[in-house]
Amino acid sequence: MLLESLRCMRRTIKLMTSCLQYWCLHLRFGDITCMVFTQMCSQNIRALSMCSPRKS
């Protein structure tokens, strides 16, 4: 269970990292794709919080 959670987190962090790299690269151009990517990033952050086991 814990291992699966860690695997999920690692995958999500990797996604977020590439997302942020793209975001930083394209921000100066004011690219519309960048805005879409930013939305995807925030979704990934939400997904990351879903990876960790719920604390009751």
CSV table of N, CA and C in Angstrom, one decimal:
chain,number,residue,atom,x,y,z
A,1,MET,N,0.8,-1.2,0.0
A,1,MET,CA,0.0,0.0,0.0
A,1,MET,C,0.9,1.3,0.0
A,2,LEU,N,1.9,1.3,0.9
A,2,LEU,CA,2.8,2.4,1.0
A,2,LEU,C,3.6,2.5,-0.2
A,3,LEU,N,4.1,1.4,-0.7
A,3,LEU,CA,4.9,1.4,-1.9
A,3,LEU,C,4.2,1.9,-3.1
A,4,GLU,N,2.9,1.6,-3.3
A,4,GLU,CA,2.1,2.1,-4.3
A,4,GLU,C,1.9,3.6,-4.2
A,5,SER,N,1.8,4.0,-3.0
A,5,SER,CA,1.6,5.5,-2.8
A,5,SER,C,2.9,6.2,-3.2
A,6,LEU,N,4.0,5.7,-2.8
A,6,LEU,CA,5.3,6.3,-3.2
A,6,LEU,C,5.5,6.3,-4.7
A,7,ARG,N,5.1,5.2,-5.3
A,7,ARG,CA,5.2,5.1,-6.8
A,7,ARG,C,4.4,6.2,-7.5
A,8,CYS,N,3.2,6.4,-6.9
A,8,CYS,CA,2.2,7.4,-7.4
A,8,CYS,C,2.8,8.8,-7.2
A,9,MET,N,3.4,9.0,-6.1
A,9,MET,CA,4.0,10.3,-5.8
A,9,MET,C,5.1,10.6,-6.7
A,10,ARG,N,6.0,9.7,-6.9
A,10,ARG,CA,7.2,9.9,-7.8
A,10,ARG,C,6.7,10.2,-9.2
A,11,ARG,N,5.7,9.5,-9.7
A,11,ARG,CA,5.2,9.7,-11.0
A,11,ARG,C,4.6,11.1,-11.1
A,12,THR,N,3.9,11.5,-10.1
A,12,THR,CA,3.2,12.8,-10.1
A,12,THR,C,4.3,14.0,-10.0
A,13,ILE,N,5.3,13.8,-9.2
A,13,ILE,CA,6.4,14.8,-9.1
A,13,ILE,C,7.1,14.9,-10.4
A,14,LYS,N,7.3,13.8,-11.1
A,14,LYS,CA,8.0,13.8,-12.4
A,14,LYS,C,7.2,14.6,-13.4
A,15,LEU,N,5.9,14.4,-13.4
A,15,LEU,CA,5.0,15.1,-14.2
A,15,LEU,C,5.0,16.6,-13.9
A,16,MET,N,5.0,17.0,-12.6
A,16,MET,CA,5.0,18.4,-12.2
A,16,MET,C,6.3,19.0,-12.6
A,17,THR,N,7.4,18.3,-12.5
A,17,THR,CA,8.7,18.9,-12.8
A,17,THR,C,8.8,19.3,-14.3
A,18,SER,N,8.4,18.4,-15.1
A,18,SER,CA,8.4,18.6,-16.6
A,18,SER,C,7.4,19.7,-16.9
A,19,CYS,N,6.3,19.8,-16.2
A,19,CYS,CA,5.3,20.8,-16.3
A,19,CYS,C,5.9,22.2,-16.0
A,20,LEU,N,6.6,22.3,-14.9
A,20,LEU,CA,7.1,23.5,-14.5
A,20,LEU,C,8.2,24.0,-15.4
A,21,GLN,N,9.0,23.0,-15.9
A,21,GLN,CA,10.1,23.3,-16.8
A,21,GLN,C,9.5,24.0,-18.1
A,22,TYR,N,8.4,23.3,-18.6
A,22,TYR,CA,7.8,23.9,-19.8
A,22,TYR,C,7.2,25.3,-19.5
A,23,TRP,N,6.6,25.4,-18.3
A,23,TRP,CA,6.0,26.7,-17.9
A,23,TRP,C,7.0,27.8,-17.9
A,24,CYS,N,8.2,27.5,-17.3
A,24,CYS,CA,9.3,28.5,-17.2
A,24,CYS,C,9.8,28.9,-18.6
A,25,LEU,N,9.9,27.9,-19.4
A,25,LEU,CA,10.5,28.1,-20.8
A,25,LEU,C,9.6,29.0,-21.6
A,26,HIS,N,8.2,28.8,-21.5
A,26,HIS,CA,7.3,29.4,-22.4
A,26,HIS,C,6.6,30.6,-21.8
A,27,LEU,N,6.9,30.9,-20.6
A,27,LEU,CA,6.2,32.0,-19.9
A,27,LEU,C,6.4,33.4,-20.6
A,28,ARG,N,7.7,33.6,-21.0
A,28,ARG,CA,8.1,34.9,-21.5
A,28,ARG,C,7.4,35.1,-22.9
A,29,PHE,N,6.9,34.1,-23.5
A,29,PHE,CA,6.3,34.3,-24.8
A,29,PHE,C,4.8,34.5,-24.7
A,30,GLY,N,4.3,34.4,-23.4
A,30,GLY,CA,2.9,34.5,-23.2
A,30,GLY,C,2.0,33.6,-24.0
A,31,ASP,N,2.6,32.3,-24.1
A,31,ASP,CA,2.0,31.3,-24.9
A,31,ASP,C,0.7,30.8,-24.3
A,32,ILE,N,-0.3,30.6,-25.2
A,32,ILE,CA,-1.6,30.1,-24.7
A,32,ILE,C,-1.5,28.7,-24.2
A,33,THR,N,-0.6,27.9,-24.8
A,33,THR,CA,-0.3,26.6,-24.4
A,33,THR,C,0.2,26.5,-23.0
A,34,CYS,N,1.0,27.6,-22.7
A,34,CYS,CA,1.5,27.7,-21.3
A,34,CYS,C,0.4,27.8,-20.3
A,35,MET,N,-0.6,28.5,-20.6
A,35,MET,CA,-1.8,28.7,-19.7
A,35,MET,C,-2.5,27.3,-19.5
A,36,VAL,N,-2.6,26.6,-20.6
A,36,VAL,CA,-3.2,25.2,-20.5
A,36,VAL,C,-2.3,24.3,-19.6
A,37,PHE,N,-1.0,24.4,-19.8
A,37,PHE,CA,0.0,23.7,-19.0
A,37,PHE,C,-0.1,24.0,-17.6
A,38,THR,N,-0.3,25.3,-17.3
A,38,THR,CA,-0.4,25.7,-15.9
A,38,THR,C,-1.6,25.1,-15.2
A,39,GLN,N,-2.7,25.0,-16.0
A,39,GLN,CA,-3.9,24.3,-15.4
A,39,GLN,C,-3.7,22.9,-15.2
A,40,MET,N,-2.9,22.2,-16.1
A,40,MET,CA,-2.5,20.8,-15.9
A,40,MET,C,-1.7,20.7,-14.7
A,41,CYS,N,-0.8,21.6,-14.5
A,41,CYS,CA,0.1,21.6,-13.3
A,41,CYS,C,-0.7,21.6,-12.0
A,42,SER,N,-1.7,22.5,-11.9
A,42,SER,CA,-2.5,22.6,-10.7
A,42,SER,C,-3.3,21.3,-10.5
A,43,GLN,N,-3.7,20.7,-11.6
A,43,GLN,CA,-4.4,19.4,-11.5
A,43,GLN,C,-3.5,18.3,-11.0
A,44,ASN,N,-2.2,18.4,-11.4
A,44,ASN,CA,-1.2,17.4,-10.9
A,44,ASN,C,-0.9,17.6,-9.5
A,45,ILE,N,-0.9,18.8,-9.0
A,45,ILE,CA,-0.7,19.1,-7.6
A,45,ILE,C,-1.9,18.5,-6.8
A,46,ARG,N,-3.1,18.6,-7.3
A,46,ARG,CA,-4.2,17.9,-6.6
A,46,ARG,C,-4.1,16.4,-6.7
A,47,ALA,N,-3.6,15.9,-7.8
A,47,ALA,CA,-3.4,14.5,-7.9
A,47,ALA,C,-2.4,14.0,-6.9
A,48,LEU,N,-1.4,14.8,-6.7
A,48,LEU,CA,-0.3,14.4,-5.7
A,48,LEU,C,-0.9,14.3,-4.3
A,49,SER,N,-1.8,15.2,-3.9
A,49,SER,CA,-2.4,15.1,-2.6
A,49,SER,C,-3.3,13.9,-2.5
A,50,MET,N,-3.8,13.4,-3.6
A,50,MET,CA,-4.6,12.2,-3.6
A,50,MET,C,-3.7,10.9,-3.5
A,51,CYS,N,-2.4,11.0,-3.8
A,51,CYS,CA,-1.5,9.9,-3.7
A,51,CYS,C,-1.2,9.5,-2.3
A,52,SER,N,-1.0,10.5,-1.4
A,52,SER,CA,-0.7,10.2,-0.1
A,52,SER,C,-1.9,9.7,0.7
A,53,PRO,N,-1.7,8.7,1.6
A,53,PRO,CA,-2.8,8.1,2.3
A,53,PRO,C,-3.5,9.2,3.1
A,54,ARG,N,-4.8,9.1,3.2
A,54,ARG,CA,-5.6,10.1,4.0
A,54,ARG,C,-5.3,9.9,5.5
A,55,LYS,N,-5.1,11.1,6.1
A,55,LYS,CA,-4.9,11.1,7.6
A,55,LYS,C,-6.2,11.4,8.2
A,56,SER,N,-6.7,10.5,9.0
A,56,SER,CA,-8.0,10.7,9.7
A,56,SER,C,-7.8,11.3,11.1
